[in-house]
Amino acid sequence: MIDRTTYAAIVAHARRDHPDEACGVVAGPAGSDRPERLVPMLNAARSPTFYEFDSHDLLALYRDMDERDEEPVVVYHSHTATEAYPSRTDIALAQEPNAHYVLVSTRDPQVEEFRSFRIVDGTVSEEEVQVVAALHEAPQPSTRSTPR
Amino acid sequence: MSIEVRIPTILRTYTGGEKAVEGDGATLSELIADLESRHPGLRARLIDDKGLRRFVNVYLNDEDVRFLGGLETEVADGDNITVLPAVAGGADTPVSG
């Protein structure tokens, strides 16, 4: 579940950085599963086929999240010529087992492709993306399993 | 006195869920060996036969050890080590479509 403003900002970031891949996170309170704070990151690789957070930016980001008691709820990046589905590289390098990995494809300027996945131990499971006007104020204790 | 090592979520299975552990050593290499004695399996997640793994970042205080001495970086009591997995990927080999 993601709010409309954050969703639009992720798509806009991906379009802006095209033809390079764009990347970033949406942080949220630890354990809440609520993507609240968008943090666009620089793609240190500046590549149409690869992304990597800059090493110093990465440390600063995690320190900042630690201080706020946050975690990366969403880790997003774009694919610029292929579908919004995790590549072999994405799967091999996914190292945040609690994150929703969002992929945006910018291959077609007219078509929005925005999909979300869990990537745990090399296993990909797609999940439904719900775009809402705003995240509910009171965090709902989640008893449902993640939609697949 | 010892060196605090902050452990990322994905490696906390090796530390009983602890976010930070303590260790000793004069270099990063020695420190990792010391951690391995109490947290078996951790070493292999940090280094391979070529040295520090490409997609694991290790920081001494505020500096990436790749810009210092790598595994031979000197460490001392009171230093802080932070381990963070790289956030990286890319479309180079799509697996479907």
Short mmCIF file of C-alpha atoms in Angstrom, two decimals:
data_model
loop_
_atom_site.label_atom_id
_atom_site.label_comp_id
_atom_site.label_asym_id
_atom_site.label_seq_id
_atom_site.Cartn_x
_atom_site.Cartn_y
_atom_site.Cartn_z
CA MET A 1 0.00 0.00 0.00
CA ILE A 2 1.44 3.32 -1.05
CA ASP A 3 0.04 6.84 -1.13
CA ARG A 4 -0.59 8.56 -4.43
CA THR A 5 1.95 11.35 -3.89
CA THR A 6 4.81 8.94 -3.18
CA TYR A 7 3.78 6.72 -6.09
CA ALA A 8 3.79 9.69 -8.47
CA ALA A 9 7.13 10.93 -7.13
CA ILE A 10 8.77 7.54 -7.74
CA VAL A 11 7.46 7.44 -11.31
CA ALA A 12 8.59 11.04 -11.87
CA HIS A 13 12.06 10.25 -10.53
CA ALA A 14 12.33 7.28 -12.89
CA ARG A 15 11.22 9.40 -15.88
CA ARG A 16 13.60 12.22 -14.93
CA ASP A 17 16.66 9.96 -14.76
CA HIS A 18 15.81 8.03 -17.92
CA PRO A 19 17.81 6.72 -19.82
CA ASP A 20 19.76 5.92 -16.65
CA GLU A 21 18.23 3.78 -13.95
CA ALA A 22 16.80 5.71 -11.00
CA CYS A 23 16.82 4.37 -7.44
CA GLY A 24 15.78 5.25 -3.93
CA VAL A 25 13.94 4.13 -0.83
CA VAL A 26 10.76 4.95 1.00
CA ALA A 27 11.50 4.76 4.69
CA GLY A 28 8.93 4.11 7.38
CA PRO A 29 8.77 3.43 11.11
CA ALA A 30 10.50 0.12 11.92
CA GLY A 31 8.04 -2.75 11.87
CA SER A 32 5.17 -0.61 10.56
CA ASP A 33 5.33 -1.63 6.88
CA ARG A 34 4.26 1.95 6.10
CA PRO A 35 6.25 3.68 3.34
CA GLU A 36 6.15 7.26 4.58
CA ARG A 37 9.33 9.14 3.70
CA LEU A 38 10.60 9.16 0.13
CA VAL A 39 14.37 9.39 -0.22
CA PRO A 40 15.50 9.54 -3.86
CA MET A 41 19.09 8.36 -4.14
CA LEU A 42 21.78 9.05 -6.71
CA ASN A 43 22.64 6.13 -8.91
CA ALA A 44 26.41 6.04 -8.41
CA ALA A 45 26.70 3.74 -11.44
CA ARG A 46 24.91 6.30 -13.70
CA SER A 47 24.02 3.48 -16.01
CA PRO A 48 21.02 2.44 -18.11
CA THR A 49 21.48 -1.16 -16.94
CA PHE A 50 22.79 -0.95 -13.38
CA TYR A 51 22.19 0.97 -10.19
CA GLU A 52 24.03 1.22 -6.94
CA PHE A 53 23.60 3.64 -4.06
CA ASP A 54 26.75 5.66 -3.49
CA SER A 55 28.66 4.19 -0.55
CA HIS A 56 28.74 7.40 1.52
CA ASP A 57 25.12 8.21 0.74
CA LEU A 58 24.22 4.69 1.84
CA LEU A 59 25.87 5.16 5.23
CA ALA A 60 24.23 8.56 5.68
CA LEU A 61 20.84 7.11 4.74
CA TYR A 62 21.06 4.22 7.21
CA ARG A 63 22.36 6.46 10.01
CA ASP A 64 19.45 8.81 9.39
CA MET A 65 16.93 5.97 9.38
CA ASP A 66 18.46 4.57 12.57
CA GLU A 67 18.08 7.89 14.34
CA ARG A 68 14.45 8.09 13.28
CA ASP A 69 13.85 4.42 14.15
CA GLU A 70 12.98 3.74 10.54
CA GLU A 71 13.72 1.00 8.06
CA PRO A 72 13.64 0.87 4.26
CA VAL A 73 10.03 -0.22 3.66
CA VAL A 74 10.35 0.20 -0.10
CA VAL A 75 13.51 -0.05 -2.21
CA TYR A 76 12.78 1.13 -5.73
CA HIS A 77 14.60 1.32 -9.02
CA SER A 78 13.78 1.61 -12.67
CA HIS A 79 14.41 -0.50 -15.70
CA THR A 80 14.78 1.65 -18.77
CA ALA A 81 14.40 -0.83 -21.63
CA THR A 82 12.86 -3.92 -20.06
CA GLU A 83 9.84 -4.84 -18.03
CA ALA A 84 9.33 -3.95 -14.39
CA TYR A 85 10.35 -7.38 -13.15
CA PRO A 86 13.44 -8.27 -11.08
CA SER A 87 16.43 -9.26 -13.18
CA ARG A 88 18.87 -11.98 -12.20
CA THR A 89 21.14 -9.23 -10.87
CA ASP A 90 18.31 -7.69 -8.85
CA ILE A 91 17.58 -11.05 -7.26
CA ALA A 92 21.22 -11.87 -6.55
CA LEU A 93 21.86 -8.50 -4.93
CA ALA A 94 18.62 -8.06 -2.98
CA GLN A 95 19.74 -7.88 0.63
CA GLU A 96 16.81 -6.33 2.45
CA PRO A 97 14.51 -9.25 3.30
CA ASN A 98 11.86 -6.99 4.83
CA ALA A 99 11.65 -4.53 1.94
CA HIS A 100 9.15 -4.27 -0.85
CA TYR A 101 11.20 -4.08 -4.02
CA VAL A 102 9.41 -1.73 -6.38
CA LEU A 103 10.31 -1.75 -10.06
CA VAL A 104 9.28 0.93 -12.50
CA SER A 105 9.82 0.56 -16.22
CA THR A 106 10.39 3.66 -18.33
CA ARG A 107 10.70 1.79 -21.63
CA ASP A 108 7.43 3.30 -22.91
CA PRO A 109 6.96 7.04 -22.23
CA GLN A 110 3.17 6.59 -22.44
CA VAL A 111 2.79 3.55 -20.21
CA GLU A 112 3.32 3.38 -16.46
CA GLU A 113 4.68 0.09 -15.21
CA PHE A 114 4.92 -0.03 -11.43
CA ARG A 115 5.20 -3.41 -9.72
CA SER A 116 6.23 -4.62 -6.29
CA PHE A 117 8.01 -7.76 -5.17
CA ARG A 118 9.45 -9.50 -2.18
CA ILE A 119 12.88 -10.91 -2.84
CA VAL A 120 14.03 -13.28 -0.10
CA ASP A 121 16.84 -15.81 -0.48
CA GLY A 122 16.65 -15.65 -4.25
CA THR A 123 12.89 -16.19 -4.36
CA VAL A 124 10.70 -13.54 -6.00
CA SER A 125 7.05 -13.12 -5.13
CA GLU A 126 5.01 -10.39 -6.70
CA GLU A 127 2.53 -8.51 -4.54
CA GLU A 128 -0.41 -6.32 -5.36
CA VAL A 129 0.21 -2.57 -5.35
CA GLN A 130 -2.60 -0.54 -3.80
CA VAL A 131 -2.41 3.19 -4.42
CA VAL A 132 -4.38 5.12 -1.81
CA ALA A 133 -5.05 8.83 -1.32
CA ALA A 134 -3.25 8.74 2.03
CA LEU A 135 -1.96 6.11 4.41
CA HIS A 136 -4.28 5.65 7.38
CA GLU A 137 -3.15 7.47 10.49
CA ALA A 138 -3.50 4.56 12.90
CA PRO A 139 -1.21 1.72 11.93
CA GLN A 140 -3.29 -1.42 11.46
CA PRO A 141 -1.90 -4.46 13.18
CA SER A 142 -1.46 -6.75 10.23
CA THR A 143 -2.66 -10.29 10.60
CA ARG A 144 -3.05 -10.97 6.91
CA SER A 145 -0.26 -12.58 4.99
CA THR A 146 1.35 -10.64 2.19
CA PRO A 147 -0.69 -10.92 -1.00
CA ARG A 148 1.15 -12.92 -3.64
CA MET B 1 37.21 -1.83 25.75
CA SER B 2 36.30 -3.16 22.39
CA ILE B 3 35.11 -2.29 18.92
CA GLU B 4 31.41 -2.00 18.21
CA VAL B 5 30.24 -3.59 14.98
CA ARG B 6 26.79 -2.71 13.65
CA ILE B 7 25.14 -5.59 11.85
CA PRO B 8 22.54 -5.17 9.07
CA THR B 9 19.16 -6.92 9.20
CA ILE B 10 20.13 -9.62 6.72
CA LEU B 11 23.12 -10.76 8.81
CA ARG B 12 21.41 -10.73 12.21
CA THR B 13 20.67 -14.43 11.84
CA TYR B 14 24.35 -14.85 12.72
CA THR B 15 24.18 -12.63 15.80
CA GLY B 16 21.06 -13.97 17.45
CA GLY B 17 19.13 -10.95 16.21
CA GLU B 18 21.54 -8.44 17.74
CA LYS B 19 21.92 -5.14 15.88
CA ALA B 20 25.41 -4.63 17.21
CA VAL B 21 28.11 -6.90 18.54
CA GLU B 22 31.55 -6.30 19.96
CA GLY B 23 34.90 -7.63 18.95
CA ASP B 24 38.63 -7.10 19.11
CA GLY B 25 41.55 -6.99 16.74
CA ALA B 26 44.25 -4.71 15.42
CA THR B 27 42.98 -4.85 11.85
CA LEU B 28 39.61 -5.35 10.22
CA SER B 29 40.73 -8.82 9.21
CA GLU B 30 41.52 -9.76 12.82
CA LEU B 31 38.29 -8.22 14.02
CA ILE B 32 36.27 -10.32 11.55
CA ALA B 33 38.15 -13.45 12.66
CA ASP B 34 37.31 -12.62 16.26
CA LEU B 35 33.62 -12.13 15.40
CA GLU B 36 33.62 -15.43 13.51
CA SER B 37 34.66 -17.26 16.70
CA ARG B 38 31.39 -16.20 18.36
CA HIS B 39 29.19 -15.80 15.29
CA PRO B 40 30.07 -18.66 12.96
CA GLY B 41 29.17 -18.03 9.34
CA LEU B 42 29.46 -14.27 9.51
CA ARG B 43 32.95 -14.16 7.99
CA ALA B 44 31.88 -15.88 4.78
CA ARG B 45 29.15 -13.29 4.30
CA LEU B 46 31.69 -10.47 4.51
CA ILE B 47 34.68 -11.79 2.63
CA ASP B 48 35.43 -14.27 -0.10
CA ASP B 49 38.73 -15.54 -1.50
CA LYS B 50 39.29 -12.19 -3.21
CA GLY B 51 38.81 -10.13 -0.07
CA LEU B 52 35.91 -7.99 1.02
CA ARG B 53 32.79 -8.93 -0.91
CA ARG B 54 31.92 -6.51 -3.70
CA PHE B 55 28.36 -5.88 -2.51
CA VAL B 56 29.03 -5.57 1.19
CA ASN B 57 30.14 -2.19 2.49
CA VAL B 58 32.15 -1.90 5.67
CA TYR B 59 32.75 1.46 7.27
CA LEU B 60 35.29 2.44 9.90
CA ASN B 61 33.55 5.30 11.71
CA ASP B 62 32.49 7.42 8.67
CA GLU B 63 34.77 6.03 6.02
CA ASP B 64 34.30 3.10 3.63
CA VAL B 65 37.25 0.79 4.34
CA ARG B 66 37.77 0.42 0.59
CA PHE B 67 39.14 3.95 0.71
CA LEU B 68 41.31 3.05 3.70
CA GLY B 69 43.27 -0.18 3.85
CA GLY B 70 40.56 -2.71 3.04
CA LEU B 71 40.87 -5.77 5.27
CA GLU B 72 44.21 -4.49 6.55
CA THR B 73 42.65 -1.26 7.83
CA GLU B 74 43.84 -0.68 11.38
CA VAL B 75 41.15 -0.58 14.02
CA ALA B 76 41.31 0.30 17.70
CA ASP B 77 39.24 0.25 20.86
CA GLY B 78 36.45 2.76 20.67
CA ASP B 79 36.12 2.61 16.90
CA ASN B 80 32.77 1.93 15.31
CA ILE B 81 32.41 -0.47 12.43
CA THR B 82 29.21 -0.47 10.35
CA VAL B 83 28.37 -3.23 7.91
CA LEU B 84 25.79 -2.42 5.24
CA PRO B 85 24.76 -4.45 2.24
CA ALA B 86 25.07 -2.51 -1.00
CA VAL B 87 21.73 -1.48 -2.45
CA ALA B 88 22.27 -2.36 -6.07
CA GLY B 89 20.87 -4.19 -9.04
CA GLY B 90 19.91 -3.50 -12.59
CA ALA B 91 18.32 -4.76 -15.73
CA ASP B 92 21.35 -6.31 -17.37
CA THR B 93 19.99 -9.85 -17.42
CA PRO B 94 16.20 -9.93 -17.27
CA VAL B 95 14.87 -13.33 -16.29
CA SER B 96 11.49 -13.04 -17.95
CA GLY B 97 9.73 -11.36 -20.79
#
